[in-house]
Short mmCIF file of C-alpha atoms in Angstrom, two decimals:
data_model
loop_
_atom_site.label_atom_id
_atom_site.label_comp_id
_atom_site.label_asym_id
_atom_site.label_seq_id
_atom_site.Cartn_x
_atom_site.Cartn_y
_atom_site.Cartn_z
CA MET A 1 5.04 7.79 14.22
CA ILE A 2 3.96 6.77 10.69
CA LEU A 3 0.98 8.55 9.29
CA THR A 4 -1.22 6.79 6.71
CA VAL A 5 -3.64 8.56 4.37
CA THR A 6 -6.73 6.85 2.89
CA LEU A 7 -8.93 9.13 0.89
CA ASN A 8 -11.23 6.28 -0.25
CA ALA A 9 -11.72 4.11 2.92
CA ALA A 10 -13.83 1.04 2.76
CA ILE A 11 -15.30 -1.93 4.58
CA ASP A 12 -13.57 -4.92 3.15
CA LYS A 13 -15.83 -7.96 2.92
CA ARG A 14 -14.20 -11.30 2.37
CA TYR A 15 -16.52 -14.07 1.25
CA VAL A 16 -15.37 -17.75 1.20
CA LEU A 17 -17.38 -20.23 -0.90
CA ASP A 18 -16.82 -23.66 -2.34
CA ARG A 19 -17.24 -22.57 -5.97
CA LEU A 20 -18.31 -19.26 -7.58
CA VAL A 21 -20.97 -19.86 -10.27
CA GLU A 22 -21.71 -16.96 -12.54
CA GLY A 23 -25.37 -16.14 -13.03
CA ASN A 24 -26.45 -18.33 -10.13
CA VAL A 25 -27.19 -18.06 -6.40
CA ASN A 26 -23.95 -18.47 -4.41
CA ARG A 27 -24.02 -19.27 -0.80
CA VAL A 28 -21.16 -18.02 1.35
CA ARG A 29 -19.47 -20.48 3.64
CA GLU A 30 -17.83 -17.84 5.80
CA CYS A 31 -17.35 -14.06 5.76
CA THR A 32 -15.23 -11.45 7.46
CA TYR A 33 -15.57 -7.63 7.63
CA THR A 34 -12.55 -5.46 8.16
CA PRO A 35 -11.61 -1.72 7.70
CA GLY A 36 -10.06 -1.48 4.25
CA GLY A 37 -8.60 0.69 1.60
CA LYS A 38 -4.96 0.27 0.69
CA CYS A 39 -3.51 2.59 3.39
CA LEU A 40 -5.66 1.13 6.09
CA ASN A 41 -4.07 -2.25 5.28
CA VAL A 42 -0.72 -0.55 5.67
CA ALA A 43 -1.73 0.89 9.00
CA ARG A 44 -3.02 -2.39 10.36
CA VAL A 45 0.19 -4.16 9.41
CA ILE A 46 2.31 -1.51 11.09
CA ALA A 47 0.26 -1.83 14.23
CA ALA A 48 0.48 -5.62 14.09
CA VAL A 49 4.34 -5.34 14.16
CA GLY A 50 4.10 -3.03 17.12
CA GLU A 51 5.07 0.26 15.52
CA PRO A 52 3.23 3.61 16.26
CA VAL A 53 0.82 4.62 13.51
CA ILE A 54 -2.06 7.06 12.99
CA ALA A 55 -4.61 6.57 10.16
CA THR A 56 -6.27 9.63 8.56
CA GLY A 57 -8.33 10.30 5.51
CA LEU A 58 -12.02 10.74 4.54
CA ILE A 59 -14.91 8.67 5.80
CA GLY A 60 -18.64 9.04 5.76
CA GLY A 61 -21.83 7.73 7.40
CA HIS A 62 -22.43 4.52 9.43
CA ALA A 63 -19.85 2.62 7.37
CA GLY A 64 -17.31 5.30 8.27
CA ALA A 65 -18.14 4.94 11.95
CA TYR A 66 -17.72 1.20 11.68
CA ILE A 67 -14.22 1.72 10.10
CA GLU A 68 -13.18 3.89 13.00
CA GLU A 69 -14.48 1.48 15.57
CA ALA A 70 -12.94 -1.57 13.87
CA LEU A 71 -9.53 0.03 13.56
CA GLN A 72 -9.42 0.39 17.41
CA LYS A 73 -9.55 -3.40 17.68
CA PHE A 74 -6.37 -3.59 15.51
CA GLY A 75 -4.55 -1.07 17.68
CA VAL A 76 -4.67 1.63 15.07
CA GLU A 77 -5.30 5.23 16.23
CA SER A 78 -7.48 7.16 13.78
CA ARG A 79 -8.00 10.84 13.04
CA PHE A 80 -10.46 11.04 10.08
CA CYS A 81 -12.22 13.88 8.41
CA HIS A 82 -15.97 13.14 8.21
CA VAL A 83 -17.89 13.90 5.05
CA GLY A 84 -21.45 13.42 3.82
CA GLY A 85 -22.64 10.08 2.33
CA GLU A 86 -21.54 6.51 3.12
CA SER A 87 -18.02 5.14 2.85
CA ARG A 88 -17.80 2.28 0.31
CA SER A 89 -17.61 -1.53 0.59
CA CYS A 90 -15.21 -3.73 -1.29
CA VAL A 91 -15.94 -7.43 -1.73
CA ASN A 92 -13.29 -10.11 -2.08
CA ILE A 93 -14.64 -13.56 -3.11
CA TRP A 94 -12.41 -16.65 -2.49
CA ASP A 95 -13.32 -19.68 -4.63
CA THR A 96 -11.85 -22.58 -2.67
CA GLU A 97 -12.34 -25.11 -5.48
CA GLY A 98 -10.80 -22.96 -8.17
CA GLU A 99 -8.31 -21.35 -5.73
CA CYS A 100 -8.95 -17.94 -7.27
CA GLN A 101 -10.15 -14.52 -6.04
CA THR A 102 -12.64 -12.18 -7.50
CA GLU A 103 -12.89 -8.54 -6.32
CA ILE A 104 -15.84 -6.12 -6.55
CA LEU A 105 -14.99 -2.56 -5.66
CA GLU A 106 -17.46 0.20 -5.08
CA PRO A 107 -16.48 3.78 -6.27
CA GLY A 108 -16.64 5.48 -2.85
CA VAL A 109 -18.39 8.49 -1.29
CA ALA A 110 -18.69 11.76 -3.22
CA VAL A 111 -16.38 14.51 -1.75
CA THR A 112 -16.60 18.23 -2.21
CA GLN A 113 -13.76 20.69 -2.57
CA GLN A 114 -14.83 22.19 0.78
CA ASP A 115 -14.50 18.72 2.34
CA PHE A 116 -10.99 18.40 0.91
CA ARG A 117 -9.84 21.87 2.09
CA LYS A 118 -10.99 20.91 5.62
CA PHE A 119 -9.10 17.62 5.38
CA LEU A 120 -5.99 19.38 4.05
CA SER A 121 -5.81 21.56 7.13
CA MET A 122 -6.11 18.53 9.43
CA PHE A 123 -3.49 16.69 7.38
CA SER A 124 -1.00 19.60 7.75
CA ASP A 125 -1.23 19.39 11.49
CA LEU A 126 -0.81 15.56 11.52
CA ALA A 127 2.04 15.67 9.00
CA SER A 128 4.07 18.04 11.18
CA ALA A 129 4.11 15.41 13.93
CA ALA A 130 4.80 12.34 11.67
CA GLU A 131 8.20 10.82 10.74
CA VAL A 132 7.04 9.03 7.60
CA ILE A 133 3.84 9.45 5.70
CA VAL A 134 2.19 6.78 3.45
CA ILE A 135 -0.40 7.91 0.89
CA SER A 136 -2.03 5.10 -1.11
CA GLY A 137 -5.08 3.97 -2.92
CA SER A 138 -7.77 5.52 -5.15
CA ALA A 139 -9.48 8.90 -4.83
CA PRO A 140 -13.22 9.20 -4.16
CA THR A 141 -15.66 10.84 -6.62
CA GLY A 142 -15.33 14.59 -6.70
CA LEU A 143 -11.49 14.73 -6.46
CA ASP A 144 -9.29 14.88 -9.53
CA SER A 145 -6.04 13.12 -10.50
CA LYS A 146 -3.98 15.97 -8.92
CA VAL A 147 -5.44 15.45 -5.44
CA TYR A 148 -2.22 13.91 -3.97
CA GLN A 149 -0.06 16.84 -5.07
CA PRO A 150 -1.06 19.25 -2.19
CA LEU A 151 -0.63 16.47 0.32
CA ILE A 152 2.89 15.63 -0.91
CA GLU A 153 3.82 19.27 -1.15
CA THR A 154 2.53 19.95 2.38
CA ALA A 155 4.59 16.98 3.69
CA ASN A 156 7.62 18.23 1.84
CA VAL A 157 7.28 21.68 3.46
CA HIS A 158 7.36 19.93 6.82
CA GLY A 159 10.43 17.93 5.73
CA LYS A 160 8.59 14.58 5.89
CA LYS A 161 9.28 11.57 3.68
CA VAL A 162 6.22 10.43 1.69
CA ILE A 163 5.69 7.01 0.13
CA LEU A 164 3.07 7.20 -2.61
CA ASP A 165 1.41 3.92 -3.66
CA THR A 166 -1.34 4.40 -6.30
CA SER A 167 -1.90 4.01 -9.98
CA GLY A 168 -2.87 5.63 -13.27
CA GLU A 169 -3.09 9.45 -13.43
CA LEU A 170 -3.02 9.73 -9.62
CA LEU A 171 0.46 8.21 -9.61
CA LYS A 172 1.66 10.12 -12.67
CA MET A 173 0.45 13.46 -11.25
CA GLY A 174 1.70 12.61 -7.76
CA ILE A 175 5.21 12.00 -8.97
CA GLU A 176 5.35 15.56 -10.20
CA SER A 177 5.34 16.75 -6.59
CA ARG A 178 8.35 14.49 -5.84
CA PRO A 179 7.37 12.04 -3.07
CA TYR A 180 10.28 10.36 -1.36
CA GLY A 181 9.29 6.95 -2.73
CA ILE A 182 6.81 5.05 -4.87
CA LYS A 183 5.93 1.37 -5.08
CA PRO A 184 4.54 0.57 -8.57
CA ASN A 185 3.90 -2.98 -9.87
CA LEU A 186 4.91 -3.87 -13.42
CA ASP A 187 1.70 -2.67 -15.00
CA GLU A 188 2.00 0.69 -13.23
CA LEU A 189 5.67 0.99 -14.25
CA ARG A 190 4.77 0.24 -17.89
CA SER A 191 2.06 2.90 -17.80
CA LEU A 192 4.50 5.48 -16.32
CA THR A 193 7.38 4.90 -18.70
CA GLY A 194 5.94 3.34 -21.82
CA ARG A 195 8.50 0.53 -21.56
CA ASP A 196 7.70 -3.15 -22.02
CA CYS A 197 9.28 -4.25 -18.79
CA SER A 198 9.41 -7.88 -19.75
CA HIS A 199 13.02 -8.34 -18.77
CA LEU A 200 14.90 -7.34 -15.65
CA GLU A 201 17.16 -4.92 -17.59
CA ASP A 202 14.16 -3.09 -18.92
CA ILE A 203 12.62 -2.89 -15.44
CA VAL A 204 15.84 -1.46 -14.05
CA GLU A 205 15.97 1.19 -16.81
CA ALA A 206 12.34 2.18 -16.26
CA ALA A 207 12.78 2.50 -12.52
CA CYS A 208 16.03 4.54 -13.00
CA GLU A 209 14.14 6.81 -15.34
CA ILE A 210 11.67 7.70 -12.51
CA HIS A 211 14.41 7.92 -9.95
CA LYS A 212 16.21 10.57 -11.97
CA LYS A 213 13.07 12.71 -11.93
CA GLY A 214 13.66 13.22 -8.15
CA VAL A 215 11.99 10.20 -6.57
CA GLU A 216 14.56 8.75 -4.13
CA MET A 217 13.10 5.24 -3.79
CA VAL A 218 11.38 3.39 -6.64
CA THR A 219 10.47 -0.09 -5.38
CA VAL A 220 8.85 -2.23 -8.06
CA SER A 221 6.79 -5.19 -6.68
CA LEU A 222 7.27 -8.30 -8.84
CA GLY A 223 4.81 -10.67 -7.10
CA GLU A 224 6.28 -14.16 -6.48
CA GLU A 225 9.68 -12.84 -7.81
CA GLY A 226 10.00 -10.37 -5.01
CA SER A 227 10.87 -6.72 -5.69
CA LEU A 228 13.41 -4.41 -7.32
CA THR A 229 14.53 -1.12 -5.75
CA VAL A 230 16.32 1.80 -7.21
CA CYS A 231 17.59 4.39 -4.83
CA SER A 232 20.67 6.57 -4.28
CA GLN A 233 22.57 3.79 -2.53
CA GLY A 234 22.21 1.50 -5.62
CA ILE A 235 19.90 -1.01 -7.24
CA PHE A 236 18.71 -3.94 -5.18
CA LYS A 237 16.78 -7.18 -6.07
CA ALA A 238 14.96 -8.84 -3.16
CA SER A 239 13.84 -12.49 -3.65
CA VAL A 240 11.37 -14.38 -1.45
CA PRO A 241 10.96 -18.14 -0.87
CA LYS A 242 8.07 -20.28 -2.10
CA ILE A 243 5.21 -20.10 0.45
CA GLN A 244 1.74 -21.51 0.84
CA ALA A 245 -0.29 -18.40 0.09
CA VAL A 246 -3.67 -18.15 1.66
CA ASN A 247 -4.65 -14.61 0.75
CA THR A 248 -2.50 -12.47 -1.56
CA VAL A 249 -4.76 -9.38 -1.35
CA GLY A 250 -2.88 -6.69 0.44
CA CYS A 251 0.57 -8.14 0.01
CA GLY A 252 1.72 -5.02 -1.74
CA ASP A 253 0.32 -2.97 1.15
CA SER A 254 2.27 -5.08 3.56
CA LEU A 255 5.45 -4.43 1.48
CA THR A 256 4.71 -0.65 1.74
CA ALA A 257 4.22 -0.95 5.47
CA GLY A 258 7.59 -2.72 5.82
CA LEU A 259 9.31 0.00 3.65
CA ALA A 260 7.79 2.77 5.79
CA MET A 261 8.95 1.21 9.09
CA GLY A 262 12.46 0.66 7.76
CA ILE A 263 12.73 4.24 6.49
CA ARG A 264 11.43 5.56 9.77
CA GLU A 265 14.16 3.66 11.58
CA ASP A 266 16.77 4.89 9.12
CA LEU A 267 18.01 1.31 8.44
CA ASP A 268 20.36 0.39 5.56
CA TRP A 269 18.47 -0.46 2.38
CA GLU A 270 19.38 -4.14 2.36
CA THR A 271 17.85 -4.50 5.87
CA VAL A 272 14.80 -2.44 4.88
CA LEU A 273 14.13 -4.55 1.86
CA ARG A 274 14.78 -7.90 3.62
CA ARG A 275 12.36 -7.07 6.45
CA ALA A 276 9.75 -5.51 4.12
CA SER A 277 9.85 -8.59 1.91
CA ALA A 278 9.38 -10.91 4.93
CA ILE A 279 6.38 -8.83 6.06
CA SER A 280 4.82 -9.05 2.62
CA ALA A 281 5.34 -12.81 2.30
CA ALA A 282 4.00 -13.33 5.82
CA SER A 283 0.85 -11.42 5.02
CA ALA A 284 0.12 -13.85 2.18
CA MET A 285 0.19 -16.66 4.70
CA THR A 286 -2.63 -15.00 6.78
CA GLU A 287 -6.29 -15.25 5.81
CA GLY A 288 -7.16 -11.73 6.87
CA THR A 289 -6.22 -8.86 4.53
CA GLY A 290 -3.95 -6.39 6.22
CA GLU A 291 -2.99 -8.89 8.90
CA VAL A 292 0.38 -10.49 9.60
CA SER A 293 2.04 -12.79 12.14
CA VAL A 294 5.19 -11.63 13.82
CA LYS A 295 6.17 -15.28 14.20
CA ASP A 296 5.86 -15.79 10.41
CA ILE A 297 7.95 -12.74 9.76
CA LYS A 298 10.79 -14.00 12.00
CA THR A 299 10.64 -17.43 10.26
CA LEU A 300 10.80 -15.88 6.77
CA LEU A 301 13.53 -13.25 7.48
CA PRO A 302 16.48 -15.68 7.07
CA GLN A 303 14.99 -16.98 3.82
CA ILE A 304 14.94 -13.53 2.12
CA THR A 305 17.86 -12.64 -0.10
CA VAL A 306 18.75 -9.15 -1.16
CA ASN A 307 21.35 -8.69 -3.93
CA ARG A 308 22.95 -5.40 -4.89
CA ILE A 309 22.79 -5.20 -8.69
CA CYS A 310 24.98 -2.08 -8.80
CA ASP A 311 26.26 0.57 -6.38
CA ARG A 312 25.29 4.27 -5.97
CA LYS A 313 27.66 5.76 -8.56
CA GLU A 314 26.05 3.75 -11.33
CA VAL A 315 22.46 4.84 -10.56
#
């Protein structure tokens, strides 16, 4: 079973309109509501592929109740800790004429230290039964940048592999507790290492720098260029084909889901990265965030290339 942790869960609202006009009334052509937050996207993709997953984290109020109810429809089992206040909403606006997306993200429910201690106890029980744990996204108001450290340390005590996918100080502090893997994008990699990361060689050196600090897997998402992974088995570059993207929001979460499933099955890294890349690309071909078609994954798999840049002894 894969356990996903979302401390700042949300209701994702996707609005589709002909053209977004600033400072004017904009009428929405269609809208969809889904349970969101980065790790809930991960959980939904895992469930869509047919793998066992439990979603945990912090939720509040009527919005939180909706998130739990909606997750059931996607086949995701949930074990959340309930807190006071209302869980947030995140709005994604798709401008069909300009073919661009605008996101509006609420900060989230305020959480007390007492709330977090209650959740940490629940998390320890769930972590003991999990095979792989994914922690991703932002932290709600009331929790500091070190909030992921006790979660990673608890998972490490249980001997569980943790993939951490966040940004800023949350990522920087989280790495200090040595998660099994991280999945930064280029901006996050630059922030972590201070490197320019404009060329592949520089990206490799930056990822190796983090790997040497005790992070087994450093997978850098490169958007349309695929991803680069540094691990003890070597350095790998995964490339994806050109696709007709419909919704790119959550593609990184889908990549994380694929990585978690491959690690759970103890597959070789080339297979892990090929499948994770196909899942990520397939999610971009689906309108719903955190949704993916198994048929699209199977179609894309043969089109994914994974090249080994160097072997283990050179990392």
